[in-house]
Short mmCIF file of C-alpha atoms and ligand atoms in Angstrom, two decimals:
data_model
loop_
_atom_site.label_atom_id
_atom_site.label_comp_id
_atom_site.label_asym_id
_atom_site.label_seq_id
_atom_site.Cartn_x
_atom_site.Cartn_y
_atom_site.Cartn_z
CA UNK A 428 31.85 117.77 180.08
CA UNK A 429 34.86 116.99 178.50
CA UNK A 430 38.35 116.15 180.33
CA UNK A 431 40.83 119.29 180.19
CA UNK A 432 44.45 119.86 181.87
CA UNK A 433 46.28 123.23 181.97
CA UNK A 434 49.61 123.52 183.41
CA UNK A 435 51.73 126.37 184.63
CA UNK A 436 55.26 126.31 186.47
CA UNK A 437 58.84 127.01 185.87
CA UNK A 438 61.85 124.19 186.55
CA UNK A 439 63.14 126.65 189.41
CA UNK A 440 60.56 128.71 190.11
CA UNK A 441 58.05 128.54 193.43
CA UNK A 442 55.49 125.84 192.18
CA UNK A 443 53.75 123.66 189.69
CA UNK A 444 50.66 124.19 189.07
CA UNK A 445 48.07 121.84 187.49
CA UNK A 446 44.16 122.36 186.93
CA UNK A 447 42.00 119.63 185.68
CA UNK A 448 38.61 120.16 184.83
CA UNK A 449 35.96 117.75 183.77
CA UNK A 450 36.21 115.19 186.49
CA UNK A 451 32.92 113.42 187.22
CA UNK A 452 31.98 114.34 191.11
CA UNK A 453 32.68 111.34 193.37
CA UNK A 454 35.82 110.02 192.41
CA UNK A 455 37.51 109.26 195.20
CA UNK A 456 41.16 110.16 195.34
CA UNK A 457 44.11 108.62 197.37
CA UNK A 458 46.83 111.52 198.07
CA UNK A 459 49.52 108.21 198.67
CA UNK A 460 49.36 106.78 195.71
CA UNK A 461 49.54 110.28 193.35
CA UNK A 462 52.67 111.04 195.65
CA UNK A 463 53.76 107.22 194.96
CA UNK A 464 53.86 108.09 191.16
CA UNK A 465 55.27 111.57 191.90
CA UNK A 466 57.90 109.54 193.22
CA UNK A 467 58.36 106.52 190.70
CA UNK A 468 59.26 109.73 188.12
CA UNK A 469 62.17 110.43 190.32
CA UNK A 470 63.66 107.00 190.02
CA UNK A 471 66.23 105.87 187.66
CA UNK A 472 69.12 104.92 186.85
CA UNK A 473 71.61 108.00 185.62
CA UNK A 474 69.18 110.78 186.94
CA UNK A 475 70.81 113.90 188.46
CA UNK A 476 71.08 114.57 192.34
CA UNK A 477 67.84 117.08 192.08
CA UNK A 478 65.77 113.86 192.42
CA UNK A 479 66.99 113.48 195.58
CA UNK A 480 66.14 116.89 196.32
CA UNK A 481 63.15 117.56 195.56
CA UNK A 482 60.94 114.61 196.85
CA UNK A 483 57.95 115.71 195.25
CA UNK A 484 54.47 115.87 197.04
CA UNK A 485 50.95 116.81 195.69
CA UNK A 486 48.71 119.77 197.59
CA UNK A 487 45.02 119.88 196.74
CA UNK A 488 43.74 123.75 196.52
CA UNK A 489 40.27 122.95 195.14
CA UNK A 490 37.67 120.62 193.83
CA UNK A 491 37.86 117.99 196.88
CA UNK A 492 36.65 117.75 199.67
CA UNK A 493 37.22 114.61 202.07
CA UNK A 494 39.31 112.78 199.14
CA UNK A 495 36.42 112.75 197.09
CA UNK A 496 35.75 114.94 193.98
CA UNK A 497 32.68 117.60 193.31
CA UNK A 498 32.89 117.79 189.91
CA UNK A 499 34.74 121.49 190.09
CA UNK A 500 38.20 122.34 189.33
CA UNK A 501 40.60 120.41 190.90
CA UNK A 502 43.28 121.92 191.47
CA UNK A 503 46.91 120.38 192.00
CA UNK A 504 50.23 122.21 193.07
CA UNK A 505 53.75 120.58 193.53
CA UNK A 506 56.26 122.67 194.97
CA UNK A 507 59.97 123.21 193.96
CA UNK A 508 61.81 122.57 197.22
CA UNK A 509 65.13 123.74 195.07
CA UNK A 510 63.21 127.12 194.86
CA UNK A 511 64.51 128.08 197.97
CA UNK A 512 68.46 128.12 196.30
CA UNK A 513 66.66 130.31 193.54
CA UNK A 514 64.70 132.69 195.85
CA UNK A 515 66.36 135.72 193.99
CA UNK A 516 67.00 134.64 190.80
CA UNK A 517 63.39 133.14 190.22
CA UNK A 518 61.41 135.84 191.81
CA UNK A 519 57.99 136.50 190.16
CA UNK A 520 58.46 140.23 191.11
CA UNK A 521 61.49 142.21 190.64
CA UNK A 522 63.91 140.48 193.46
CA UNK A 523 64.71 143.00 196.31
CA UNK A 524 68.10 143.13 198.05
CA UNK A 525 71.62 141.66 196.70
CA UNK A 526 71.59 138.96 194.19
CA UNK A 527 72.15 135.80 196.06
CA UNK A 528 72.16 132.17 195.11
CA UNK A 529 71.39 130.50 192.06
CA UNK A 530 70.20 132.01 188.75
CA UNK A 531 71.70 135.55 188.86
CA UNK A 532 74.05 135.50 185.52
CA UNK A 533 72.59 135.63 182.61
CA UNK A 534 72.80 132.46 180.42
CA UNK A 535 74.07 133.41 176.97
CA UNK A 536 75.37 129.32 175.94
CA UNK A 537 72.71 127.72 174.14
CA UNK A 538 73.04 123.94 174.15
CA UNK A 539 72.03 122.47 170.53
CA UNK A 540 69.07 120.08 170.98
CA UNK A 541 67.35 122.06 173.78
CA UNK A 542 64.41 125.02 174.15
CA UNK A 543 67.04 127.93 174.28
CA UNK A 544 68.55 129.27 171.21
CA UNK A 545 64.67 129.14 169.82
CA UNK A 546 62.96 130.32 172.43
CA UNK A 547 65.32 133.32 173.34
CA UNK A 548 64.85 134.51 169.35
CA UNK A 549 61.02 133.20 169.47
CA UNK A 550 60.25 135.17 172.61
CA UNK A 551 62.99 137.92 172.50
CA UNK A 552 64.57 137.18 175.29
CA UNK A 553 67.92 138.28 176.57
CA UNK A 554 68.73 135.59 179.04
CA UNK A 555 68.35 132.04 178.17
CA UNK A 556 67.00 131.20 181.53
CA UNK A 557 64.12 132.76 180.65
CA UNK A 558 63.51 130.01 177.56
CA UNK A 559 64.82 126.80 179.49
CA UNK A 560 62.96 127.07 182.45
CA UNK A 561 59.18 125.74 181.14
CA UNK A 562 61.01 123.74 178.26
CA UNK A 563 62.42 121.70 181.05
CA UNK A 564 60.76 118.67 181.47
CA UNK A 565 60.85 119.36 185.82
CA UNK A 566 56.78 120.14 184.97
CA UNK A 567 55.83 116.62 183.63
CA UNK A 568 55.67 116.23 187.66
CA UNK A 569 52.42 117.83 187.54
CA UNK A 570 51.49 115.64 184.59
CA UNK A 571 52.59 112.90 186.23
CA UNK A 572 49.73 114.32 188.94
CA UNK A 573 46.80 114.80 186.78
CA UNK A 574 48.05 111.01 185.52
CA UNK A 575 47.49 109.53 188.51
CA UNK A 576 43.74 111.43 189.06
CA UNK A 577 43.07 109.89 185.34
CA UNK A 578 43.97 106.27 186.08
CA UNK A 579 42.08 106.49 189.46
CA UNK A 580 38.88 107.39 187.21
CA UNK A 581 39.94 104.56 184.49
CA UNK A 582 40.22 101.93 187.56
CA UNK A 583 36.48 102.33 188.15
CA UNK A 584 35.80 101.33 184.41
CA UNK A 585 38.25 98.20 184.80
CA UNK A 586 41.27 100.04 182.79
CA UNK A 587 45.00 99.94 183.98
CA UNK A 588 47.71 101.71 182.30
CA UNK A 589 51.45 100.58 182.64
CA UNK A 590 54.51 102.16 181.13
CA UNK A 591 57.96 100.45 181.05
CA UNK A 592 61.66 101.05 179.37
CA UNK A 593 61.85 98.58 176.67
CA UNK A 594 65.69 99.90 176.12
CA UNK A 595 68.21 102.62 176.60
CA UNK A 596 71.42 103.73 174.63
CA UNK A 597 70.40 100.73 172.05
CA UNK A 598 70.61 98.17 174.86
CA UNK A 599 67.13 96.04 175.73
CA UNK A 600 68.90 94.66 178.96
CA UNK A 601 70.93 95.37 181.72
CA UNK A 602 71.74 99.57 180.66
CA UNK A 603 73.05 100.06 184.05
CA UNK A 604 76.84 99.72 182.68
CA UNK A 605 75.90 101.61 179.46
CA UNK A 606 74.78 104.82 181.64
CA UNK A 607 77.82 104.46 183.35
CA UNK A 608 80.12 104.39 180.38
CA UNK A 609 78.46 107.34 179.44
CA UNK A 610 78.37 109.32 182.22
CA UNK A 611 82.34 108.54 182.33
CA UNK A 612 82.39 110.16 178.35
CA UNK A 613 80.61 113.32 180.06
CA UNK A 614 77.96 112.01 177.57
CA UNK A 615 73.62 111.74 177.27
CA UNK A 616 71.60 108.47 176.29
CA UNK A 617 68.19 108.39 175.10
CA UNK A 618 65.73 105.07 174.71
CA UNK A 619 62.39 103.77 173.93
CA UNK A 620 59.78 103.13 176.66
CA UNK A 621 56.29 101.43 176.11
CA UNK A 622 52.59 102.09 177.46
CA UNK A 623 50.05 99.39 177.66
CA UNK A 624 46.63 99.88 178.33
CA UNK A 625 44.34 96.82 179.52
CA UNK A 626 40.38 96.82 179.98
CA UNK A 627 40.20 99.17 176.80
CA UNK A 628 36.27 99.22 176.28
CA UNK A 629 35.82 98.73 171.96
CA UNK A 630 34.80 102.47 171.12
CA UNK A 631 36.96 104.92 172.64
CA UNK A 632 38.05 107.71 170.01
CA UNK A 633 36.54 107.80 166.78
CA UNK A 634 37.25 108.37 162.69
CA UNK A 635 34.65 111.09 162.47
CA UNK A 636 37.59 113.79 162.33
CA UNK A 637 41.51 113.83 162.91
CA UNK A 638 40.92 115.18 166.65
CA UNK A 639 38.59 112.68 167.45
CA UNK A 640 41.35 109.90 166.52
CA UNK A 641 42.48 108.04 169.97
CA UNK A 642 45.50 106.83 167.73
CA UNK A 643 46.65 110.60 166.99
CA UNK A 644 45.27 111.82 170.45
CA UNK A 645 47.85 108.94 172.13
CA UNK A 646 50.73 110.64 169.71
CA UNK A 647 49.87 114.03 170.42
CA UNK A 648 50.02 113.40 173.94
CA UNK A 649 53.41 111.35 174.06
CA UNK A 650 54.88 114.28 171.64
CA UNK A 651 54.25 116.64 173.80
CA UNK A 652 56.53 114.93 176.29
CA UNK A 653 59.94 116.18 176.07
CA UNK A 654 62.16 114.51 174.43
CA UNK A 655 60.19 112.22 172.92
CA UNK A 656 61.14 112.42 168.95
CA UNK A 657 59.07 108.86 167.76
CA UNK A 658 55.87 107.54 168.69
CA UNK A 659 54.22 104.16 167.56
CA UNK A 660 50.89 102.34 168.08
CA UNK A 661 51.37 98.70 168.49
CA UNK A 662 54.29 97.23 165.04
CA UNK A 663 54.01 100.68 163.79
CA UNK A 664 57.10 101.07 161.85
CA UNK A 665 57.35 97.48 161.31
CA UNK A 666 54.45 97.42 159.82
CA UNK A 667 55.49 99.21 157.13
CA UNK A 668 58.01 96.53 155.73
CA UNK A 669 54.70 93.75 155.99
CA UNK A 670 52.60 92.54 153.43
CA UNK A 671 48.82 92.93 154.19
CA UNK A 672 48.51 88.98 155.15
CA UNK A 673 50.57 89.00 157.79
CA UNK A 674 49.88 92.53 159.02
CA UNK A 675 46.18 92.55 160.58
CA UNK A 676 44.73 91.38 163.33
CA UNK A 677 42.31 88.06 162.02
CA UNK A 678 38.79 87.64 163.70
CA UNK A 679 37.85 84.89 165.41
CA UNK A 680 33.87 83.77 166.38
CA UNK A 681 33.31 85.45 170.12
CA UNK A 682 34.85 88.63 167.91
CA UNK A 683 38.10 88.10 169.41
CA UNK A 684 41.57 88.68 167.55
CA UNK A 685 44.01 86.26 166.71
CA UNK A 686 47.25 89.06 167.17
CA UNK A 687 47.48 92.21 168.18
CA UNK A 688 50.02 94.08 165.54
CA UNK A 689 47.31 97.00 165.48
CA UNK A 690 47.93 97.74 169.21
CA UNK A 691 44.46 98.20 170.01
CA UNK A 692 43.19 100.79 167.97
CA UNK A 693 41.69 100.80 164.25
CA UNK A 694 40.81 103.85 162.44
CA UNK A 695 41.26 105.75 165.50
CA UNK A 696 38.72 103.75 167.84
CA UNK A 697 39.74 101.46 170.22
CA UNK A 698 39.08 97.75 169.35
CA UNK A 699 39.14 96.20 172.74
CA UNK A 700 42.63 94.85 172.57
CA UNK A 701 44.96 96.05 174.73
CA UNK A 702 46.22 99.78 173.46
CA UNK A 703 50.22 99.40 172.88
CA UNK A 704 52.09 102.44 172.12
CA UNK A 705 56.07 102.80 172.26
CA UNK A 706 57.58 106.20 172.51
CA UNK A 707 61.15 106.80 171.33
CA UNK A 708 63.50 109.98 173.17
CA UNK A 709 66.63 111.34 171.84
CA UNK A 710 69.77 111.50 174.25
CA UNK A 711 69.44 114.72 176.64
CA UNK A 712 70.76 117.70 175.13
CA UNK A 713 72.58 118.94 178.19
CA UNK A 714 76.45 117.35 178.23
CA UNK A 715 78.98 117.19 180.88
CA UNK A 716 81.15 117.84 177.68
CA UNK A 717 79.28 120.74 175.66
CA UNK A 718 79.10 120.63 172.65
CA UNK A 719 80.12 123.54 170.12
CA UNK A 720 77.88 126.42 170.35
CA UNK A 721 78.20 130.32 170.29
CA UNK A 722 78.29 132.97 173.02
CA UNK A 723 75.38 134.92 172.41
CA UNK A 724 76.94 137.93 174.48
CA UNK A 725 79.79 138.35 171.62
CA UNK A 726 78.59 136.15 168.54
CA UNK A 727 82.06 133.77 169.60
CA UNK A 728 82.14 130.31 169.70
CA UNK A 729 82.02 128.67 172.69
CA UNK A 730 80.67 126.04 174.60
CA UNK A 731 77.33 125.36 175.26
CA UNK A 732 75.64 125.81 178.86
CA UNK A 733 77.01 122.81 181.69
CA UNK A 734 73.95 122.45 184.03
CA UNK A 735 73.37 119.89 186.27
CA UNK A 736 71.08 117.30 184.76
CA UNK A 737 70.59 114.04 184.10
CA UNK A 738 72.68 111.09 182.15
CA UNK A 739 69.29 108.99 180.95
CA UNK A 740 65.84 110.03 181.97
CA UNK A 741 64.05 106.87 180.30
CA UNK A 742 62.79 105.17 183.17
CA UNK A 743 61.01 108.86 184.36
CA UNK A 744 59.69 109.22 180.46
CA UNK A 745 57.75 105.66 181.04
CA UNK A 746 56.11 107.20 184.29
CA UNK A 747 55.35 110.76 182.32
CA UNK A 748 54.56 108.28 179.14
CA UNK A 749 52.03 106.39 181.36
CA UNK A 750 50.33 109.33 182.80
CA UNK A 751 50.24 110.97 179.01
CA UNK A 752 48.40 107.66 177.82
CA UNK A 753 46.56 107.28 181.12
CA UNK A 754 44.87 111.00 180.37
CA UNK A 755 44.22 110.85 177.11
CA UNK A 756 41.93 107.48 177.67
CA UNK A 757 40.29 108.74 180.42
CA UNK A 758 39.31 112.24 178.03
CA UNK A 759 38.29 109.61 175.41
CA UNK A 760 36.04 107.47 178.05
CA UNK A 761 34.46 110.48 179.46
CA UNK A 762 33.69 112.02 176.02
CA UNK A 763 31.92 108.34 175.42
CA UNK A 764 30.24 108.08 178.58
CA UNK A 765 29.51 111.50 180.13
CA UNK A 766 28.05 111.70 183.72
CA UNK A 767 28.17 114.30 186.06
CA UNK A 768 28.60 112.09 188.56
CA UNK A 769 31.01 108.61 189.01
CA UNK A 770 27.79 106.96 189.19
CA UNK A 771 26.64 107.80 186.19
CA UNK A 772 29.76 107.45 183.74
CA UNK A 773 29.87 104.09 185.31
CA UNK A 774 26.22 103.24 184.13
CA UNK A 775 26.47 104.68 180.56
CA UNK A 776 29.41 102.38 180.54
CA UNK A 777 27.82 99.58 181.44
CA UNK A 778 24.88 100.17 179.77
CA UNK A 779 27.28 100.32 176.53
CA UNK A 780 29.46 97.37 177.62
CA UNK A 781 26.24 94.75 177.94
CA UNK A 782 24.88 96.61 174.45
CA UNK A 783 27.89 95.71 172.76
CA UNK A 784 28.37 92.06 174.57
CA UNK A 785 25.17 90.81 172.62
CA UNK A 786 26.31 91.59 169.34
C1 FMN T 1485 61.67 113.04 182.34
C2 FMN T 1485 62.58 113.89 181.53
C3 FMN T 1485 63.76 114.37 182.10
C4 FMN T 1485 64.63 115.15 181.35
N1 FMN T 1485 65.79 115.56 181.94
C5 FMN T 1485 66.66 116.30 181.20
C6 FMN T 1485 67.90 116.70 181.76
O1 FMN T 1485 68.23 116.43 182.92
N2 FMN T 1485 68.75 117.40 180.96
C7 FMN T 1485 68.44 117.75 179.67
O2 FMN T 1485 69.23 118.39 179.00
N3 FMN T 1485 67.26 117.40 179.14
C8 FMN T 1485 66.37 116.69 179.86
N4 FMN T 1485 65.17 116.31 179.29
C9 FMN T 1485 64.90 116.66 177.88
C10 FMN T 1485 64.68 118.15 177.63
O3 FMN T 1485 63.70 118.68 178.50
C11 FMN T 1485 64.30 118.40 176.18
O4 FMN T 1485 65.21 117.75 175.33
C12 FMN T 1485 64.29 119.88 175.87
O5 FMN T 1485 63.23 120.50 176.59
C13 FMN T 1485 64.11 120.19 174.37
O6 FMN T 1485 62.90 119.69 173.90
P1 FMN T 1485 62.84 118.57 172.75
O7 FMN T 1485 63.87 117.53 173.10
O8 FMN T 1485 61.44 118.03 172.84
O9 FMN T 1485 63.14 119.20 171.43
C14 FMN T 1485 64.30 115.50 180.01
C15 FMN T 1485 63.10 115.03 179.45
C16 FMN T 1485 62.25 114.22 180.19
C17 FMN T 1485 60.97 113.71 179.58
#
């Protein structure tokens, strides 16, 4: 069976939800170290004060039992503590009593670079609330989640999966003063983060079609992150500017490679270097200062939407980046190795590994 995540959840509303289906039965599963990422996406430098609200832990509903997996459904919830500020203007159901808290006005500002001027004319709705709330990137906490589950299964074939911030606002080092000077503008940075996979296995993805492609499967993946406007696998763009001589990856005897520019993967299969992708995001869309932007109550211009929300978010987009890449390898290693059970995957794999070892 093949690896498969469906989400549900709004930024404000009672829960996230994730279910992941396809997990091999007897993968055991450490509840400290999914909350440990949960927390990691928190961090960072120039995030907003929710982080320190929300302190986000995982609940198990289904498909465990004693830590360890049956091969069912698993599902994953993380609650919105903020929910409780939100109670009426987030209900599910039609909220009873007088409108209290958070949420109650409708939002007719829609700030240019985020979900809500097309999703309120995609989806015909009146308030923009009703638009912003799943575009925000708040879910990628239960991605971050089903990350974590993936990496624990890529562990037991000897893969790790690390993401880091290679720069912010243009700067490679030291941002720290380059969020502040744009916080003090009322201003939004964006940056570049990178994902590096180790223990790759030769053979994960494949050039048979376009979906089995681990190279577009990795950019589909980090696309769908929020945000995230440019994705490369290992020199990508730089490639581009190379001539042919100095822009593959030379074989040695032992099959090993001489460089890396390829970052891991040719023709969408994984060549047993380590998998290097980069993912670039654009500055947040919500500003202290909003920008220009019309009232969609009266058709005037005003300014967009102020919300609270974060300066820089690139440090969180390497943990979301790293569970996108993590997930995405694991649905490729399953697809290659099958198993109901751990036991199994792990014996097709190294059934395949000692195969390939003699060539
Ligand atoms: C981890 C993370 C945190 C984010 N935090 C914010 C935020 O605080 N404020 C904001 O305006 N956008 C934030 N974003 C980006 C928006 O969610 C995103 O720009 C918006 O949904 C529009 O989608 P698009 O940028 O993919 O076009 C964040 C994105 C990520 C990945």
């Amino acid at each position: 069976m093949n690896l498969h995540l469906s989400t549900a959840g709004e930024s404000h509303g009672p829960a996230l939800v994730a279910i992941l289906t396809g997990l091999p039965a007897g993968l055991m599963l450490d509840r400290a170290a999914i909350d440990a990422d949960l927390h990691r996406r928190q961090q960072g430098y120039g995030r907003s004060p929710r982080q320190q609200l929300e302190q986000d832990e995982v609940e198990v509903l289904a498909g465990l039992r004693h830590g360890r997996t049956l091969g069912t459904p698993l599902a994953l919830v993380v609650r919105n503590r903020d929910h409780k500020n939100w109670e009426w203007g987030m209900s599910p159901w039609p909220p009873v009593g007088e409108a209290a808290g958070k949420g109650t006005k409708p939002v007719t500002l829609p700030r240019p670079g985020h979900a809500d001027l097309a999703g309120v004319l995609k989806y015909g709705h009146q308030d923009v609330r009703d638009a912003l709330e799943r575009a925000s990137a708040r879910h990628t906490a239960v991605y971050v989640a089903a990350g974590s589950v993936a990496k624990r299964l890529l562990a037991e074939l000897g893969i790790s999966v690390t993401g880091a911030v290679l720069e912010v606002g243009g700067e490679r080092q030291s941002w720290e003063s380059t969020i502040d000077a744009a916080r003090a503008d009322r201003d939004t940075l964006g940056g570049v983060v990178e994902v590096r996979a180790a223990g790759v296995c030769p053979g994960l993805g494949s050039y048979a079609t376009r979906d089995d492609r681990l190279d577009a499967r990795l950019a589909a993946a980090l696309m769908g992150i929020q945000a995230v406007k440019g994705v490369e696998i290992g020199d990508g763009f730089a490639l581009a500017g190379e001539r042919g001589s100095a822009a593959h990856d030379e074989i040695e005897p032992g099959l090993r490679r001489r460089s890396n520019r390829a970052g891991g993967i040719e023709a969408g299969i994984s060549n047993g270097e380590e998998v290097v992708v980069r993912a670039g995001m654009k500055p947040l869309p919500t500003l202290m200062r909003p920008l220009d932007s019309v009232d969609l109550a009266t058709g005037e211009p005003a300014q967009a939407l102020v919300e609270r929300s974060d300066v820089a978010a690139v440090e969180a987009l390497a943990v979301v980046a790293e569970a996108a890449v993590a997930w995405e390898l694991a649905g490729a290693a399953r697809e290659k190795f099958g198993g109901d059970a751990l036991t199994d995957m792990k014996a097709a794999h190294g059934a395949y590994l000692e195969r390939i070892r003699t060539r």
